[in-house]
Short mmCIF file of the C-alpha atoms (twelve columns), coordinates in Angstrom:
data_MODEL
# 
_entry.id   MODEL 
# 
loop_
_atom_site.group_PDB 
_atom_site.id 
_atom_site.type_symbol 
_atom_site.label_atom_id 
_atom_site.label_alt_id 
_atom_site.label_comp_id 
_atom_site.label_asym_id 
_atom_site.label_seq_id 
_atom_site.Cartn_x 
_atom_site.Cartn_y 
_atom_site.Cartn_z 
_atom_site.pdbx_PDB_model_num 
ATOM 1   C CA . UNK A 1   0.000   0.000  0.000   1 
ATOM 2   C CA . UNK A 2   1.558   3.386  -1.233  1 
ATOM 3   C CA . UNK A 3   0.473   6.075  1.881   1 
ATOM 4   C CA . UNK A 4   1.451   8.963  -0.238  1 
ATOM 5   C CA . UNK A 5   -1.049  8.268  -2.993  1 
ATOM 6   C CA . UNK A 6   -3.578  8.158  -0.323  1 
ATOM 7   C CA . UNK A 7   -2.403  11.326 1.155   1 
ATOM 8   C CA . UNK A 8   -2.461  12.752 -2.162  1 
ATOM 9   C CA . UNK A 9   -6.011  11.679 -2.780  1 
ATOM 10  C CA . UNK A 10  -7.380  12.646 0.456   1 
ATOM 11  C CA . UNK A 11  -5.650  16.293 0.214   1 
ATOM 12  C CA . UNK A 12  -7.286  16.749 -3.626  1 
ATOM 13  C CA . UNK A 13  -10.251 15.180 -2.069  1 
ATOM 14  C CA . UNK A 14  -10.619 17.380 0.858   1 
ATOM 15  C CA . UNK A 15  -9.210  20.951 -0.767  1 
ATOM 16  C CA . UNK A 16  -11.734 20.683 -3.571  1 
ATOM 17  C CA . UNK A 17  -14.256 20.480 -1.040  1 
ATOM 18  C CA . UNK A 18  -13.125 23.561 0.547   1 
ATOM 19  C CA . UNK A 19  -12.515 25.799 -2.135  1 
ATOM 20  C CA . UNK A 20  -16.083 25.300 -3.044  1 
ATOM 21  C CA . UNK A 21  -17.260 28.290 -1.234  1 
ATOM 22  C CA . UNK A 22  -15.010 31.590 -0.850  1 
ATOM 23  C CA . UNK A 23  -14.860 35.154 -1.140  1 
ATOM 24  C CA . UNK A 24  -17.382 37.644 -1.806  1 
ATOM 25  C CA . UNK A 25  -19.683 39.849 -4.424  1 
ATOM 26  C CA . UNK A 26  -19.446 43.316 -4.879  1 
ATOM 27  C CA . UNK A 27  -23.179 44.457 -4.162  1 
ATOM 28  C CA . UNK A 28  -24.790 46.143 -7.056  1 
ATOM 29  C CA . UNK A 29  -25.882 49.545 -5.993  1 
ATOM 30  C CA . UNK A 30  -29.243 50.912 -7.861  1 
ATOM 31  C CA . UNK A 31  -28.740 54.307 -8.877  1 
ATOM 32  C CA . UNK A 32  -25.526 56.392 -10.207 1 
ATOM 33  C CA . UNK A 33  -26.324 59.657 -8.191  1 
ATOM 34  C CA . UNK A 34  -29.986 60.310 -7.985  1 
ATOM 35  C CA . UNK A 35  -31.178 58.817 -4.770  1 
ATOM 36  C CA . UNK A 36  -31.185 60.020 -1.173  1 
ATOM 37  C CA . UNK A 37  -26.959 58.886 -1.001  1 
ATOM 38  C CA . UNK A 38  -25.731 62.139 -3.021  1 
ATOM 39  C CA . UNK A 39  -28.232 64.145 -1.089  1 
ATOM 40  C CA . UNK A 40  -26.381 64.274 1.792   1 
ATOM 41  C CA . UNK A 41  -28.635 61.369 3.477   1 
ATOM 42  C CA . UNK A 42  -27.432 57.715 4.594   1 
ATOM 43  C CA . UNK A 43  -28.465 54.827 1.889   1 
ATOM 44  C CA . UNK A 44  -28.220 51.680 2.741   1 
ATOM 45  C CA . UNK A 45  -28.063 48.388 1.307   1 
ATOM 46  C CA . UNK A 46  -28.665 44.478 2.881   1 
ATOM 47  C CA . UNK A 47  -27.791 41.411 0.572   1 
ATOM 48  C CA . UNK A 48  -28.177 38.798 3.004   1 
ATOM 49  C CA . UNK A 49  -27.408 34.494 1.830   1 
ATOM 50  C CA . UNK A 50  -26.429 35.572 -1.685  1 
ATOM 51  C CA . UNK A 51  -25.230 32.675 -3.898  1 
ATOM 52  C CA . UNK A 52  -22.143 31.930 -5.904  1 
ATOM 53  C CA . UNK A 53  -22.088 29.005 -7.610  1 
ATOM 54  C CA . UNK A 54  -18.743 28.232 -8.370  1 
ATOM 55  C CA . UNK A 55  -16.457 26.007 -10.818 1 
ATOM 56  C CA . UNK A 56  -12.766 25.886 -10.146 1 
ATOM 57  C CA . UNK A 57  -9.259  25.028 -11.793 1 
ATOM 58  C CA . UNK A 58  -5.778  25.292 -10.781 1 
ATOM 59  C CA . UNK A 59  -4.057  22.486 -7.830  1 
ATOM 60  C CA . UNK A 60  -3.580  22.904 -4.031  1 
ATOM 61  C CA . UNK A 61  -1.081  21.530 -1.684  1 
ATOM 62  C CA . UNK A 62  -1.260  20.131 1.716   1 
ATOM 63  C CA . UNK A 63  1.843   18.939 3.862   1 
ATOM 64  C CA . UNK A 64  4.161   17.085 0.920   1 
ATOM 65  C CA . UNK A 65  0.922   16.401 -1.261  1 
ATOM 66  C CA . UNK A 66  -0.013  18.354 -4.233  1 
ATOM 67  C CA . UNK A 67  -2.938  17.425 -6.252  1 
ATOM 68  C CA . UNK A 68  -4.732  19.278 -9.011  1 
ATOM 69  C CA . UNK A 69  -8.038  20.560 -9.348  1 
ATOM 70  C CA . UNK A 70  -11.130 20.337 -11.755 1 
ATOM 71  C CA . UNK A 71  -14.884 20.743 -10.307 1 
ATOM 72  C CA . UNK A 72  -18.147 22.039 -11.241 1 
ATOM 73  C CA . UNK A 73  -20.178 23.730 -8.870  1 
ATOM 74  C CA . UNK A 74  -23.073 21.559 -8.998  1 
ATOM 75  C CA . UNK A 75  -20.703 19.180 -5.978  1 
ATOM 76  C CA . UNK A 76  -21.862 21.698 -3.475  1 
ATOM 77  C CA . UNK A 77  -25.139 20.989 -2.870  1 
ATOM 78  C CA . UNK A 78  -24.111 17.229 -1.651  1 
ATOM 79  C CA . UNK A 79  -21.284 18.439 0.535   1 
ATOM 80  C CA . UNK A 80  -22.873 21.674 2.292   1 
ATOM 81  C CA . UNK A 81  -23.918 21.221 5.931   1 
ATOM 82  C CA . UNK A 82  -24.123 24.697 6.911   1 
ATOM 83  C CA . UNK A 83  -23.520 28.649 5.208   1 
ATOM 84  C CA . UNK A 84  -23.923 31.824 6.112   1 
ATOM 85  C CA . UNK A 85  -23.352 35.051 3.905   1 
ATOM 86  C CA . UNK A 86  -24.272 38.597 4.240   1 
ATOM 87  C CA . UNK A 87  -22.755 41.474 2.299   1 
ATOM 88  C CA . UNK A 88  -23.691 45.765 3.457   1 
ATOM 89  C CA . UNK A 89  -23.108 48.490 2.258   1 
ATOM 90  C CA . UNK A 90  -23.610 52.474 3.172   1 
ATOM 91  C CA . UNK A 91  -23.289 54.938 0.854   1 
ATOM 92  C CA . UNK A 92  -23.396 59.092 1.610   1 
ATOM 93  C CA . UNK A 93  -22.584 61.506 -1.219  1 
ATOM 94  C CA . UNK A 94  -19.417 59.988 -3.172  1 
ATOM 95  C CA . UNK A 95  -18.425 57.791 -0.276  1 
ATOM 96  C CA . UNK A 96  -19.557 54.662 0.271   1 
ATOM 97  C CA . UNK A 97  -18.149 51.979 3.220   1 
ATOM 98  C CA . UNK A 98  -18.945 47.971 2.323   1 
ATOM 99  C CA . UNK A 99  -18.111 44.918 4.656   1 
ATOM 100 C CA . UNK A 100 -18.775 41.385 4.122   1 
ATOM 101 C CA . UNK A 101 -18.494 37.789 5.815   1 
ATOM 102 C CA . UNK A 102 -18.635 34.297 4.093   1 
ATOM 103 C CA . UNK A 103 -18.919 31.109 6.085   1 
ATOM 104 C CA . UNK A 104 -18.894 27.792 5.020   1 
ATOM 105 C CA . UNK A 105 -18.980 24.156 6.703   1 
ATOM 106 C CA . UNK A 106 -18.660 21.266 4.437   1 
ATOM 107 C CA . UNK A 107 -18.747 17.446 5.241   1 
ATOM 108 C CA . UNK A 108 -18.034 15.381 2.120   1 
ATOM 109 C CA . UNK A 109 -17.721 11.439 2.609   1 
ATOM 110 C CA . UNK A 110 -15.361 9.840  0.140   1 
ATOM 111 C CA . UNK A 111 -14.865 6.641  -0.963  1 
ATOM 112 C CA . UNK A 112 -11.654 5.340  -2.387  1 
ATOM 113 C CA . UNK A 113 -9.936  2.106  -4.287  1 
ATOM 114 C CA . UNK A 114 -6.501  2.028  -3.309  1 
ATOM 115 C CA . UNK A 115 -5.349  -1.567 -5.094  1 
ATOM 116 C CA . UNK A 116 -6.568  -4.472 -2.492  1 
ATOM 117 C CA . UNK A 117 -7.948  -1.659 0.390   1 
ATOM 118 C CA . UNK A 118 -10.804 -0.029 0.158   1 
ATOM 119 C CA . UNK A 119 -10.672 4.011  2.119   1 
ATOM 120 C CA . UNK A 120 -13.967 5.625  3.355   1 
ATOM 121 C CA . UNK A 121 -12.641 9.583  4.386   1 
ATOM 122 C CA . UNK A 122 -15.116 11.599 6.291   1 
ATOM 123 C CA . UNK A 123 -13.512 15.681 5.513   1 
ATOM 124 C CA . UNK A 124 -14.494 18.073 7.161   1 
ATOM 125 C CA . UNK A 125 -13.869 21.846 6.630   1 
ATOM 126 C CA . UNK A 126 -14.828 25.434 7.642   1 
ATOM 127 C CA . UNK A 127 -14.234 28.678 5.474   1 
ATOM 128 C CA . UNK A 128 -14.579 32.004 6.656   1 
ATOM 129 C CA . UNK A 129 -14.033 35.336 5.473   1 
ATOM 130 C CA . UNK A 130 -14.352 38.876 6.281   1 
ATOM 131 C CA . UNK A 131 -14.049 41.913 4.047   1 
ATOM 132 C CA . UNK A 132 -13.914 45.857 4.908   1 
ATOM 133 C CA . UNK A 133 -13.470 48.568 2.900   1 
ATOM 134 C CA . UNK A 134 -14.194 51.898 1.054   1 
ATOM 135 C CA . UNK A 135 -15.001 53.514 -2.250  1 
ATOM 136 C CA . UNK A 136 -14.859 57.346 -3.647  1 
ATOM 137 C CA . UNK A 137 -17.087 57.964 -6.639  1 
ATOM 138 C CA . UNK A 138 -14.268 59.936 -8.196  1 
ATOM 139 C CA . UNK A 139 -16.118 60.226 -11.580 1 
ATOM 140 C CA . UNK A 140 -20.064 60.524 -12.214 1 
ATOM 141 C CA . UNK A 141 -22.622 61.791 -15.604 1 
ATOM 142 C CA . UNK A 142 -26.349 61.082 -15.358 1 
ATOM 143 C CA . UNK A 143 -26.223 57.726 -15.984 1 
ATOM 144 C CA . UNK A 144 -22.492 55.876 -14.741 1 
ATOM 145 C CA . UNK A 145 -20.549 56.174 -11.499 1 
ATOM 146 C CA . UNK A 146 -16.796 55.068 -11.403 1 
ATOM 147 C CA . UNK A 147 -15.501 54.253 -7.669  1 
ATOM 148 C CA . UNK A 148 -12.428 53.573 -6.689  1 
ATOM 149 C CA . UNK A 149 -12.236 50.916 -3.753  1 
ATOM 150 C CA . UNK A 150 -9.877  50.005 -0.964  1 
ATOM 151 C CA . UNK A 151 -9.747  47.460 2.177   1 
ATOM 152 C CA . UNK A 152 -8.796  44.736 3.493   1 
ATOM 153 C CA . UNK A 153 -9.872  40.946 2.949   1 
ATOM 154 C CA . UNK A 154 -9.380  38.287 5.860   1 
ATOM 155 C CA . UNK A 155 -9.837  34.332 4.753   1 
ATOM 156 C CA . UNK A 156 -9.514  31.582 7.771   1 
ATOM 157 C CA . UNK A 157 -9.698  27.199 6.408   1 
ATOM 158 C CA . UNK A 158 -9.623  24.475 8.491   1 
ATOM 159 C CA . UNK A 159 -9.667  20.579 7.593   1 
ATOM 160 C CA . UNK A 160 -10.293 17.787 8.979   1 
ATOM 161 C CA . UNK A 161 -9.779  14.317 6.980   1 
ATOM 162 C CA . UNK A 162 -10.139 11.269 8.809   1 
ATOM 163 C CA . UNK A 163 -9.926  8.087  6.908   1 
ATOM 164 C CA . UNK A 164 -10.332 3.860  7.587   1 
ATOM 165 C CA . UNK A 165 -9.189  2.022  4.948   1 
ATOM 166 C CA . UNK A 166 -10.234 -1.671 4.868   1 
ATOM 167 C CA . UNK A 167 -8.755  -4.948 3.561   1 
ATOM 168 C CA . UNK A 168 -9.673  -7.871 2.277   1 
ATOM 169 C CA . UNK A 169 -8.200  -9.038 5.220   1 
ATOM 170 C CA . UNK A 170 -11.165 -8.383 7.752   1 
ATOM 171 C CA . UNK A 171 -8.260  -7.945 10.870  1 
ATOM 172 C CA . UNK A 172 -6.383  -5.075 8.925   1 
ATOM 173 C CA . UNK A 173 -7.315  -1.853 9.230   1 
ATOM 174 C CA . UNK A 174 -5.455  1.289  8.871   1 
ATOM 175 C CA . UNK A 175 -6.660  4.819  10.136  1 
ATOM 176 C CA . UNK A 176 -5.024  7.596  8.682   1 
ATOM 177 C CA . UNK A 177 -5.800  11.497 9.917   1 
ATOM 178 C CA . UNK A 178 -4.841  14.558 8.188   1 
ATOM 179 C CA . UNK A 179 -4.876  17.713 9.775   1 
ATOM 180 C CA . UNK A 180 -4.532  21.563 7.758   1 
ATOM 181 C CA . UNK A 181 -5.567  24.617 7.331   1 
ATOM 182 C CA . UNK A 182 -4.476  28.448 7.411   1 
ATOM 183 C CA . UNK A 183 -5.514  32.297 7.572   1 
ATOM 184 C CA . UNK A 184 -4.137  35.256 5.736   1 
ATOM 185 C CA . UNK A 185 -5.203  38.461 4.684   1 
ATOM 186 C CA . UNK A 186 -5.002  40.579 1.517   1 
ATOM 187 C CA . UNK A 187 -4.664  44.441 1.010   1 
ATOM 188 C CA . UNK A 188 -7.052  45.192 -1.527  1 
ATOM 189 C CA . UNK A 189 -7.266  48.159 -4.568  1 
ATOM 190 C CA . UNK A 190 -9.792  48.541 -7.420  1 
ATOM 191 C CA . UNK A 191 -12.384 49.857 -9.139  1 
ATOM 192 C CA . UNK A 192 -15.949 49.604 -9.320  1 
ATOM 193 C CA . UNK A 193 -18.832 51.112 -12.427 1 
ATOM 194 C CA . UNK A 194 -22.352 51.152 -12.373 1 
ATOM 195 C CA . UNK A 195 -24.231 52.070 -15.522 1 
ATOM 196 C CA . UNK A 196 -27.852 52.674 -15.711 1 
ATOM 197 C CA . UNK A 197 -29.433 51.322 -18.435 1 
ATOM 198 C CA . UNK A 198 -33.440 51.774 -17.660 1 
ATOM 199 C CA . UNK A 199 -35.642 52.976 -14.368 1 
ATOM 200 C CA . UNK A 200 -35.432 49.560 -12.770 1 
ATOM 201 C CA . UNK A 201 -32.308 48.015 -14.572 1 
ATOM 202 C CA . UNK A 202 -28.121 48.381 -13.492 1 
ATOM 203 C CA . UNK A 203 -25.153 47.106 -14.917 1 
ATOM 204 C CA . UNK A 204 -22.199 46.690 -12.386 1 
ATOM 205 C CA . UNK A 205 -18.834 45.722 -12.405 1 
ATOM 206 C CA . UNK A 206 -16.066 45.307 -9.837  1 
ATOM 207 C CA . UNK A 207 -12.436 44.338 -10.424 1 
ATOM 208 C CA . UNK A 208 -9.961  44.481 -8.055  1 
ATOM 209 C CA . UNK A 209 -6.402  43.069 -7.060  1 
ATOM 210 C CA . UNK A 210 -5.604  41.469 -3.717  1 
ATOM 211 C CA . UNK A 211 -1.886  41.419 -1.709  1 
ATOM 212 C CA . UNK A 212 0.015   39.870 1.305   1 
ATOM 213 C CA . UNK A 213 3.571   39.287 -0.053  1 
ATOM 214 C CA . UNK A 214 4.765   37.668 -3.348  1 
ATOM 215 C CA . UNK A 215 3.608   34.454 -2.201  1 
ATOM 216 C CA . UNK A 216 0.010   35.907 -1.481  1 
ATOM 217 C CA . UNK A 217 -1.933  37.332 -4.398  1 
ATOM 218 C CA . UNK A 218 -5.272  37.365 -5.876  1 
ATOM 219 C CA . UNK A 219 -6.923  38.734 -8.572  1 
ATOM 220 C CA . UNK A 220 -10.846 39.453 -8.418  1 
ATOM 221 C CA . UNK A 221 -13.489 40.701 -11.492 1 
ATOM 222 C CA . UNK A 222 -17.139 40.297 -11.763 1 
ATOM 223 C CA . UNK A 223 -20.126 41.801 -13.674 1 
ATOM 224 C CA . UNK A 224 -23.696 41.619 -12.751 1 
ATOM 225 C CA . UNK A 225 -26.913 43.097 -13.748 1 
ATOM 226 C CA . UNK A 226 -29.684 44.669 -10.818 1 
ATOM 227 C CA . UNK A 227 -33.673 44.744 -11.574 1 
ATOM 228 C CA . UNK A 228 -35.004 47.031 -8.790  1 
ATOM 229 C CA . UNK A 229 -38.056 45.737 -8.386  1 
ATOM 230 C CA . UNK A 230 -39.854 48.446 -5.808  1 
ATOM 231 C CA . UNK A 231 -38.537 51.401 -3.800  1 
ATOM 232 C CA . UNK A 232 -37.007 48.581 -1.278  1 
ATOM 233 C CA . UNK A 233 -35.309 45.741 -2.902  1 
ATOM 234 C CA . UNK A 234 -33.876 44.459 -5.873  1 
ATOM 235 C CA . UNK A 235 -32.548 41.096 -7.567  1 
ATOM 236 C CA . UNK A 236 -29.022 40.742 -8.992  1 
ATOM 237 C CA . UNK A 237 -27.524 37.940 -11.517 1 
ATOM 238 C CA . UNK A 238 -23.839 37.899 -12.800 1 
ATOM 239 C CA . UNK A 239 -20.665 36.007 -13.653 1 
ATOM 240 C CA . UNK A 240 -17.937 36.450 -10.923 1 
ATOM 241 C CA . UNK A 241 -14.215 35.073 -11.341 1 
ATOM 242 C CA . UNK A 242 -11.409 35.045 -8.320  1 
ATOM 243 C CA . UNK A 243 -8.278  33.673 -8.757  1 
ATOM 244 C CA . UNK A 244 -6.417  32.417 -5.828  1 
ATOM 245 C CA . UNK A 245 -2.162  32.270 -5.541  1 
ATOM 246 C CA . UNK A 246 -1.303  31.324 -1.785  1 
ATOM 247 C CA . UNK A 247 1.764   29.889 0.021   1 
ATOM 248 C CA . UNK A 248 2.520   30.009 3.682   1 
ATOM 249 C CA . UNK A 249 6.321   29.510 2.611   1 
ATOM 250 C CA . UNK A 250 6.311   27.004 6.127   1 
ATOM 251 C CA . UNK A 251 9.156   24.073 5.788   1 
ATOM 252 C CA . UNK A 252 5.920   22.198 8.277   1 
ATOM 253 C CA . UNK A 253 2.571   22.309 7.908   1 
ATOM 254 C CA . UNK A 254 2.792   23.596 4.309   1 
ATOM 255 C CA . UNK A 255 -0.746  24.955 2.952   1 
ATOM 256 C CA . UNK A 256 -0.961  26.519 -0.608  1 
ATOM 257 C CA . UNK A 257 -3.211  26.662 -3.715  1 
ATOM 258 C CA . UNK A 258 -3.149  28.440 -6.978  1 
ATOM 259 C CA . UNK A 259 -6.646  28.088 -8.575  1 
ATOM 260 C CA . UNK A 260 -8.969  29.870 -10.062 1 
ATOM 261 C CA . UNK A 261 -12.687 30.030 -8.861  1 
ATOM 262 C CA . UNK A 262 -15.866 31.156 -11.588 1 
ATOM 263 C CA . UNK A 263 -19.981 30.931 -11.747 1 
ATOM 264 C CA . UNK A 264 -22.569 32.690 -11.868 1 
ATOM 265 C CA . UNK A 265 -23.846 34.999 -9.133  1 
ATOM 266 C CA . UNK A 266 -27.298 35.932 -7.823  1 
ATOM 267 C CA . UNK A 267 -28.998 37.258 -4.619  1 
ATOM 268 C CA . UNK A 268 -31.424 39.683 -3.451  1 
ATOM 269 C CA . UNK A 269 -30.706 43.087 -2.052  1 
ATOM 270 C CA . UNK A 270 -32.884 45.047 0.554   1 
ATOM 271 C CA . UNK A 271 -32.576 49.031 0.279   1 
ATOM 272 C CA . UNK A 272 -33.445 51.400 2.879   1 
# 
């Protein structure tokens, strides 16, 4: 039995599952300067449980395994025990301040054919992240606002894999337990447009780059469209793509991935 290929598996096993969830949508705002934010009131904005369903590409690495990556976002739905997102914003005159937090918890059970032994893992992993930051409308015409954003952006993982693997021999059995996980956080700079393109209808894109060292980069871009629907709330529905290149540089415990992440976007946001 070769215990590296089953580390390997169980790492590509268990970092797919946790990449499946992850950072955050830039909340389309309704109007490009003729609401109650650019006259000198408070507007605010509530997208609570939005939902990015996400494909993604690229390999991770845990300890001395590195395994590559390839998933659809349809996996999700089988391997999510709990989730929590909300995404706010407050916007007064040009200014605007936005904050976000992600959470994930997923519990995937795999099963796997190592030659004569059989492996059942149970993974388990939690994703969090928190982002803060601000924008300055630094351009704006009837209908377009250009902002340009700062903050920061905070991601935690954990995982758990715990594995049996059985053989054919019913008195041999091998448990193997992997532990991982890490947190870092990203300076972040971009921009942000919104276009209005009808009374109830907003085009909006966000692109922005992400930095912690030169082992600690991302790069984030998304575009989304926003039917306001009454005086209070509106739908949005996009296409959002973050790419992901991480190492903690550690000669122990090693945790890195470069991947990419991409699917569409959608969730519903509350104005007052």
């Amino acid at each position: 039995m070769n215990m590296v290929n089953l580390k390997k598996k169980l790492a590509q096993t268990a970092v797919i599952a946790l990449l499946t969830t992850s950072s955050g949508a830039a909340l389309a705002q309704n109007d490009t300067g003729q609401d109650s934010g650019d006259n000198g009131d408070w507007e605010f904005t509530l997208a609570p449980l939005f939902f990015w369903g996400m494909g993604i590409s690229g390999e991770a690495t845990t300890g001395n395994a590195t395994a590559p990556l390839d998933i659809g976002f349809a996996d999700i739905w089988d391997n999510l025990e709990g989730i929590f997102t909300v995404h706010f914003e407050a916007r007064k005159d040009k200014w605007t301040i936005f904050s976000e937090i992600q959470y994930a918890d997923l519990g995937p059970e795999v099963t796997l054919k190592l030659g004569p032994a059989e492996a059942v893992a149970d993974i388990g992993f939690k994703n969090t992240m928190f982002e803060l930051g601000g924008a300055y409308a630094f351009r704006e015409t009837q209908n377009t606002r250009w902002e340009i954003l700062g903050g920061l952006r905070y991601t935690d993982q954990d995982l758990d894999v715990d594995a049996t693997l059985t053989f054919p021999d019913p008195n041999k059995v091998l448990n193997v337990e992997m532990k991982g996980g890490d947190n870092w956080t990203h300076a972040i700079v971009g921009t942000r447009f919104f276009g209005t393109m009808s009374d109830r209808w907003t085009f909006v894109a966000r692109t922005d780059v992400g930095y912690g060292g030169s082992d600690n980069k991302a790069f984030n871009a998304q575009a989304m469209f926003d039917y306001r629907f009454n005086h209070w709330g509106s739908v949005f529905f996009g296409y959002k793509y973050l790419k992901y290149d991480y190492d903690n540089d550690k000669t122990t415990n090693t945790y890195a991935y470069d991947a990419y992440q991409s699917g569409p976007l959608a969730g519903l946001a509350i104005q007052w």
